[in-house]
Amino acid sequence: MSSHENLLQGPAPTLLSDDFPAARERLTSGADPVSVVADAPASSLVWAVLAEGALASGTAAADVEAYAYARTGYHRGLDALRRSGWRGQGPIPAAHVPNQGFLRALLALSEAAGRIGEQDEAERCAQFLGDSGTSVDEVRALVPTTK
């Protein structure tokens, strides 16, 4: 008798591998994200931090920059998710640290899209967070506040 996965429970959570611990450590230590992205261009977290910084600037030009940074981080994250077996649906837990870069990039993309008038995309990205088993508030809580 073979055992089978219970398909009624839905897909298993996707847990990204920790491919960029040095980049995360540098960012946590206060390194300039522009210098970190040169060493880890595939890290969603670095792109999310760049987007968050641009969003904090509060200018229209910075909102466009944030959109570009966030979109890059989002696509890098989708690539990583697919490599990890994600098939377009299912939980992407925010509690798993390597997932946080993608989720932060997705939230930044939602916010930047809204600021530049792409309301459909802003809503789609916010819905994607919910469909991933997390919320805007949960991901926003991952973003360090600056003093």
Backbone as CSV, one residue per row, in Angstrom:
resi,resn,N_x,N_y,N_z,CA_x,CA_y,CA_z,C_x,C_y,C_z
1,MET,0.841,-1.168,0.000,0.000,0.000,0.000,0.891,1.238,0.000
2,SER,0.620,2.164,-0.878,1.417,3.388,-0.921,0.679,4.509,-0.216
3,SER,1.452,5.434,0.339,0.807,6.582,0.983,0.703,7.709,-0.034
4,HIS,-0.349,8.466,0.092,-0.596,9.561,-0.828,-0.807,10.840,-0.045
5,GLU,-0.409,11.923,-0.632,-0.638,13.234,-0.040,-2.133,13.547,-0.083
6,ASN,-2.628,14.171,0.968,-4.027,14.567,1.006,-4.177,15.835,0.169
7,LEU,-4.729,15.709,-1.020,-4.859,16.827,-1.942,-5.962,17.796,-1.539
8,LEU,-6.845,17.391,-0.646,-7.916,18.268,-0.223,-7.412,19.403,0.671
9,GLN,-6.231,19.252,1.238,-5.681,20.281,2.104,-5.040,21.428,1.318
10,GLY,-4.902,21.288,0.032,-4.268,22.323,-0.766,-2.767,22.132,-0.817
11,PRO,-2.106,23.018,-1.557,-0.659,22.886,-1.702,0.073,23.133,-0.387
12,ALA,1.193,22.477,-0.253,2.046,22.699,0.921,2.641,24.102,0.849
13,PRO,2.962,24.684,1.992,3.601,26.000,1.985,4.923,25.964,1.225
14,THR,5.206,27.035,0.518,6.481,27.143,-0.182,7.458,27.870,0.718
15,LEU,8.590,27.238,0.947,9.643,27.803,1.784,10.890,27.977,0.927
16,LEU,11.215,29.215,0.629,12.394,29.485,-0.186,13.658,29.107,0.566
17,SER,14.665,28.697,-0.182,15.953,28.416,0.448,16.619,29.744,0.799
18,ASP,17.506,29.691,1.757,18.174,30.906,2.235,19.415,31.150,1.375
19,ASP,19.189,31.704,0.182,20.270,31.886,-0.777,21.088,33.157,-0.567
20,PHE,20.577,34.102,0.227,21.245,35.396,0.334,21.441,35.848,1.777
21,PRO,21.978,34.987,2.656,22.141,35.411,4.052,23.130,36.576,4.202
22,ALA,24.161,36.614,3.379,25.134,37.706,3.488,24.504,39.048,3.108
23,ALA,23.657,39.042,2.087,22.978,40.281,1.688,22.047,40.740,2.804
24,ARG,21.304,39.815,3.389,20.396,40.161,4.478,21.177,40.723,5.667
25,GLU,22.298,40.107,5.980,23.132,40.575,7.092,23.685,41.973,6.816
26,ARG,24.142,42.202,5.601,24.651,43.533,5.250,23.564,44.586,5.365
27,LEU,22.371,44.280,4.885,21.260,45.229,4.983,20.913,45.508,6.440
28,THR,20.876,44.457,7.250,20.571,44.602,8.668,21.621,45.453,9.371
29,SER,22.855,45.364,8.894,23.946,46.144,9.483,23.981,47.580,8.987
30,GLY,23.073,47.927,8.084,22.990,49.302,7.614,23.729,49.608,6.329
31,ALA,24.146,48.580,5.607,24.843,48.808,4.335,23.899,49.459,3.329
32,ASP,24.466,50.230,2.433,23.696,50.872,1.372,23.147,49.780,0.441
33,PRO,21.830,49.721,0.260,21.248,48.676,-0.595,21.771,48.713,-2.029
34,VAL,22.163,49.876,-2.515,22.711,49.959,-3.875,24.002,49.151,-3.974
35,SER,24.827,49.192,-2.936,26.055,48.394,-2.977,25.756,46.913,-2.780
36,VAL,24.716,46.601,-2.025,24.372,45.199,-1.778,23.777,44.566,-3.035
37,VAL,22.968,45.318,-3.772,22.326,44.749,-4.962,23.360,44.351,-6.010
38,ALA,24.495,45.032,-6.029,25.549,44.674,-6.980,26.113,43.282,-6.692
39,ASP,26.079,42.872,-5.423,26.586,41.559,-5.038,25.502,40.476,-5.012
40,ALA,24.233,40.899,-4.942,23.131,39.933,-4.842,21.945,40.396,-5.675
41,PRO,22.121,40.523,-7.000,21.034,41.049,-7.832,19.809,40.138,-7.921
42,ALA,19.920,38.898,-7.517,18.773,37.990,-7.553,18.006,37.969,-6.231
43,SER,18.435,38.780,-5.269,17.777,38.819,-3.969,16.561,39.731,-3.996
44,SER,15.389,39.179,-3.778,14.168,39.988,-3.701,14.238,40.978,-2.552
45,LEU,14.882,40.579,-1.468,14.957,41.446,-0.305,15.670,42.751,-0.622
46,VAL,16.774,42.691,-1.337,17.522,43.914,-1.658,16.655,44.845,-2.496
47,TRP,15.962,44.305,-3.479,15.091,45.125,-4.327,13.929,45.691,-3.516
48,ALA,13.405,44.902,-2.581,12.322,45.393,-1.719,12.804,46.559,-0.862
49,VAL,13.994,46.451,-0.310,14.541,47.532,0.519,14.743,48.794,-0.320
50,LEU,15.234,48.631,-1.537,15.375,49.794,-2.429,14.010,50.425,-2.705
51,ALA,12.999,49.601,-2.965,11.648,50.109,-3.235,11.083,50.815,-2.010
52,GLU,11.245,50.217,-0.846,10.737,50.825,0.386,11.392,52.180,0.645
53,GLY,12.688,52.265,0.378,13.378,53.540,0.545,12.855,54.598,-0.403
54,ALA,12.615,54.206,-1.635,12.073,55.156,-2.608,10.662,55.582,-2.222
55,LEU,9.843,54.643,-1.770,8.490,54.981,-1.338,8.511,55.967,-0.170
56,ALA,9.481,55.810,0.707,9.583,56.705,1.865,9.951,58.127,1.460
57,SER,10.548,58.296,0.294,10.931,59.627,-0.171,9.719,60.507,-0.425
58,GLY,8.639,59.908,-0.888,7.398,60.642,-1.057,7.300,61.537,-2.278
59,THR,8.191,61.386,-3.242,8.086,62.188,-4.462,7.547,61.330,-5.598
60,ALA,7.001,61.987,-6.601,6.464,61.258,-7.754,7.572,60.495,-8.477
61,ALA,8.733,61.113,-8.616,9.851,60.430,-9.282,10.290,59.208,-8.481
62,ALA,10.329,59.336,-7.162,10.722,58.206,-6.314,9.682,57.094,-6.368
63,ASP,8.410,57.447,-6.539,7.372,56.426,-6.673,7.590,55.585,-7.929
64,VAL,8.016,56.220,-9.012,8.324,55.493,-10.247,9.531,54.590,-10.021
65,GLU,10.554,55.102,-9.336,11.722,54.273,-9.008,11.305,53.089,-8.144
66,ALA,10.456,53.356,-7.163,9.993,52.285,-6.275,9.279,51.200,-7.066
67,TYR,8.473,51.622,-8.019,7.753,50.659,-8.856,8.746,49.753,-9.601
68,ALA,9.770,50.356,-10.171,10.762,49.568,-10.919,11.532,48.626,-9.993
69,TYR,11.960,49.130,-8.845,12.668,48.270,-7.887,11.772,47.119,-7.427
70,ALA,10.528,47.457,-7.059,9.618,46.445,-6.538,9.285,45.398,-7.597
71,ARG,9.100,45.829,-8.830,8.793,44.884,-9.905,9.969,43.938,-10.118
72,THR,11.177,44.448,-10.031,12.356,43.585,-10.159,12.391,42.557,-9.037
73,GLY,12.184,43.020,-7.794,12.178,42.097,-6.662,11.069,41.066,-6.749
74,TYR,9.920,41.493,-7.215,8.780,40.599,-7.405,9.122,39.493,-8.411
75,HIS,9.686,39.876,-9.548,10.010,38.869,-10.565,11.147,37.954,-10.120
76,ARG,12.138,38.501,-9.414,13.199,37.637,-8.875,12.598,36.631,-7.897
77,GLY,11.636,37.106,-7.104,10.977,36.217,-6.151,10.132,35.149,-6.821
78,LEU,9.406,35.532,-7.883,8.634,34.518,-8.618,9.547,33.435,-9.169
79,ASP,10.697,33.840,-9.697,11.671,32.853,-10.200,12.081,31.889,-9.087
80,ALA,12.388,32.437,-7.915,12.814,31.605,-6.780,11.676,30.696,-6.312
81,LEU,10.476,31.235,-6.258,9.328,30.415,-5.847,9.130,29.234,-6.797
82,ARG,9.189,29.500,-8.076,9.004,28.418,-9.060,10.104,27.371,-8.938
83,ARG,11.337,27.813,-8.706,12.435,26.851,-8.502,12.206,26.004,-7.254
84,SER,11.456,26.560,-6.298,11.179,25.842,-5.046,9.918,24.992,-5.117
85,GLY,9.321,24.899,-6.303,8.177,24.024,-6.487,6.813,24.690,-6.437
86,TRP,6.780,25.998,-6.240,5.505,26.729,-6.213,4.878,26.672,-7.588
87,ARG,3.577,26.415,-7.640,2.873,26.264,-8.909,1.787,27.321,-9.095
88,GLY,2.020,28.511,-8.583,1.090,29.605,-8.799,0.014,29.762,-7.747
89,GLN,0.051,28.933,-6.724,-0.910,29.063,-5.639,-0.375,28.381,-4.405
90,GLY,-0.969,28.750,-3.291,-0.593,28.133,-2.028,0.138,29.093,-1.122
91,PRO,0.287,28.698,0.128,0.880,29.564,1.134,2.365,29.854,0.885
92,ILE,2.706,31.111,1.165,4.099,31.574,1.154,4.286,32.237,2.514
93,PRO,4.592,31.460,3.543,4.562,31.977,4.907,5.548,33.124,5.161
94,ALA,5.022,34.196,5.743,5.854,35.351,6.083,6.780,35.046,7.252
95,ALA,6.448,34.064,8.068,7.296,33.709,9.204,8.617,33.093,8.751
96,HIS,8.671,32.575,7.535,9.895,31.979,6.996,10.745,33.106,6.415
97,VAL,11.851,33.416,7.054,12.658,34.599,6.719,13.010,34.691,5.235
98,PRO,13.455,33.637,4.562,13.778,33.787,3.136,12.582,34.180,2.256
99,ASN,11.355,33.938,2.706,10.170,34.357,1.949,9.910,35.853,2.073
100,GLN,10.452,36.476,3.085,10.094,37.849,3.401,10.500,38.851,2.327
101,GLY,11.603,38.634,1.641,12.009,39.550,0.580,10.979,39.604,-0.529
102,PHE,10.506,38.440,-0.960,9.470,38.406,-1.997,8.206,39.104,-1.522
103,LEU,7.768,38.792,-0.313,6.528,39.371,0.194,6.651,40.886,0.356
104,ARG,7.803,41.356,0.801,8.014,42.802,0.925,8.043,43.472,-0.448
105,ALA,8.657,42.812,-1.433,8.663,43.357,-2.796,7.240,43.410,-3.349
106,LEU,6.444,42.393,-3.061,5.059,42.359,-3.521,4.245,43.490,-2.888
107,LEU,4.430,43.717,-1.604,3.737,44.816,-0.943,4.195,46.161,-1.503
108,ALA,5.504,46.331,-1.685,6.017,47.582,-2.249,5.481,47.802,-3.659
109,LEU,5.361,46.720,-4.433,4.811,46.839,-5.780,3.358,47.293,-5.716
110,SER,2.597,46.750,-4.786,1.213,47.165,-4.621,1.134,48.652,-4.286
111,GLU,1.947,49.080,-3.351,1.915,50.484,-2.926,2.397,51.414,-4.035
112,ALA,3.486,51.057,-4.701,4.017,51.898,-5.781,3.035,51.955,-6.945
113,ALA,2.436,50.826,-7.277,1.460,50.805,-8.369,0.301,51.752,-8.060
114,GLY,-0.172,51.722,-6.839,-1.249,52.619,-6.452,-0.852,54.082,-6.582
115,ARG,0.375,54.385,-6.216,0.839,55.776,-6.275,0.995,56.298,-7.696
116,ILE,1.296,55.395,-8.637,1.482,55.863,-10.017,0.223,55.661,-10.859
117,GLY,-0.871,55.299,-10.210,-2.143,55.208,-10.916,-2.482,53.852,-11.490
118,GLU,-1.734,52.839,-11.160,-2.008,51.473,-11.637,-2.853,50.748,-10.583
119,GLN,-4.078,51.205,-10.398,-4.917,50.699,-9.319,-5.233,49.215,-9.462
120,ASP,-5.462,48.736,-10.669,-5.738,47.306,-10.857,-4.567,46.462,-10.364
121,GLU,-3.349,46.901,-10.698,-2.175,46.148,-10.252,-2.001,46.244,-8.748
122,ALA,-2.259,47.414,-8.187,-2.165,47.578,-6.733,-3.089,46.593,-6.027
123,GLU,-4.310,46.485,-6.508,-5.286,45.570,-5.912,-4.906,44.120,-6.144
124,ARG,-4.410,43.800,-7.337,-4.002,42.428,-7.651,-2.871,41.983,-6.723
125,CYS,-1.904,42.868,-6.487,-0.783,42.522,-5.610,-1.237,42.345,-4.166
126,ALA,-2.138,43.205,-3.698,-2.671,43.051,-2.344,-3.446,41.734,-2.225
127,GLN,-4.196,41.377,-3.264,-4.923,40.109,-3.263,-3.960,38.926,-3.270
128,PHE,-2.857,39.058,-4.003,-1.835,38.012,-4.060,-1.293,37.753,-2.652
129,LEU,-1.061,38.811,-1.884,-0.603,38.615,-0.503,-1.618,37.779,0.272
130,GLY,-2.885,38.137,0.165,-3.922,37.383,0.855,-3.999,35.939,0.383
131,ASP,-3.894,35.748,-0.915,-3.936,34.396,-1.477,-2.727,33.568,-1.050
132,SER,-1.665,34.250,-0.635,-0.445,33.579,-0.186,-0.493,33.238,1.295
133,GLY,-1.611,33.547,1.932,-1.761,33.204,3.337,-1.228,34.262,4.278
134,THR,-1.051,35.466,3.793,-0.577,36.554,4.637,-1.428,37.783,4.358
135,SER,-1.097,38.876,4.975,-1.875,40.091,4.782,-0.939,41.276,4.601
136,VAL,-1.499,42.353,4.101,-0.736,43.591,3.956,-0.159,43.996,5.309
137,ASP,-0.973,43.932,6.354,-0.505,44.339,7.679,0.627,43.449,8.186
138,GLU,0.522,42.150,7.943,1.573,41.230,8.392,2.894,41.525,7.679
139,VAL,2.831,41.785,6.395,4.055,42.075,5.646,4.580,43.469,6.018
140,ARG,3.688,44.419,6.171,4.117,45.765,6.572,4.874,45.705,7.906
141,ALA,4.479,44.819,8.793,5.145,44.675,10.084,6.577,44.147,9.951
142,LEU,6.909,43.550,8.806,8.270,43.059,8.566,9.235,44.177,8.195
143,VAL,8.693,45.309,7.750,9.521,46.404,7.273,10.013,47.205,8.471
144,PRO,11.327,47.286,8.643,11.845,48.053,9.772,11.461,49.531,9.633
145,THR,11.130,50.125,10.737,10.822,51.558,10.720,12.112,52.337,10.942
146,THR,12.186,53.472,10.286,13.354,54.325,10.483,12.999,55.445,11.446
147,LYS,13.990,55.892,12.158,13.767,56.947,13.143,14.083,58.303,12.570
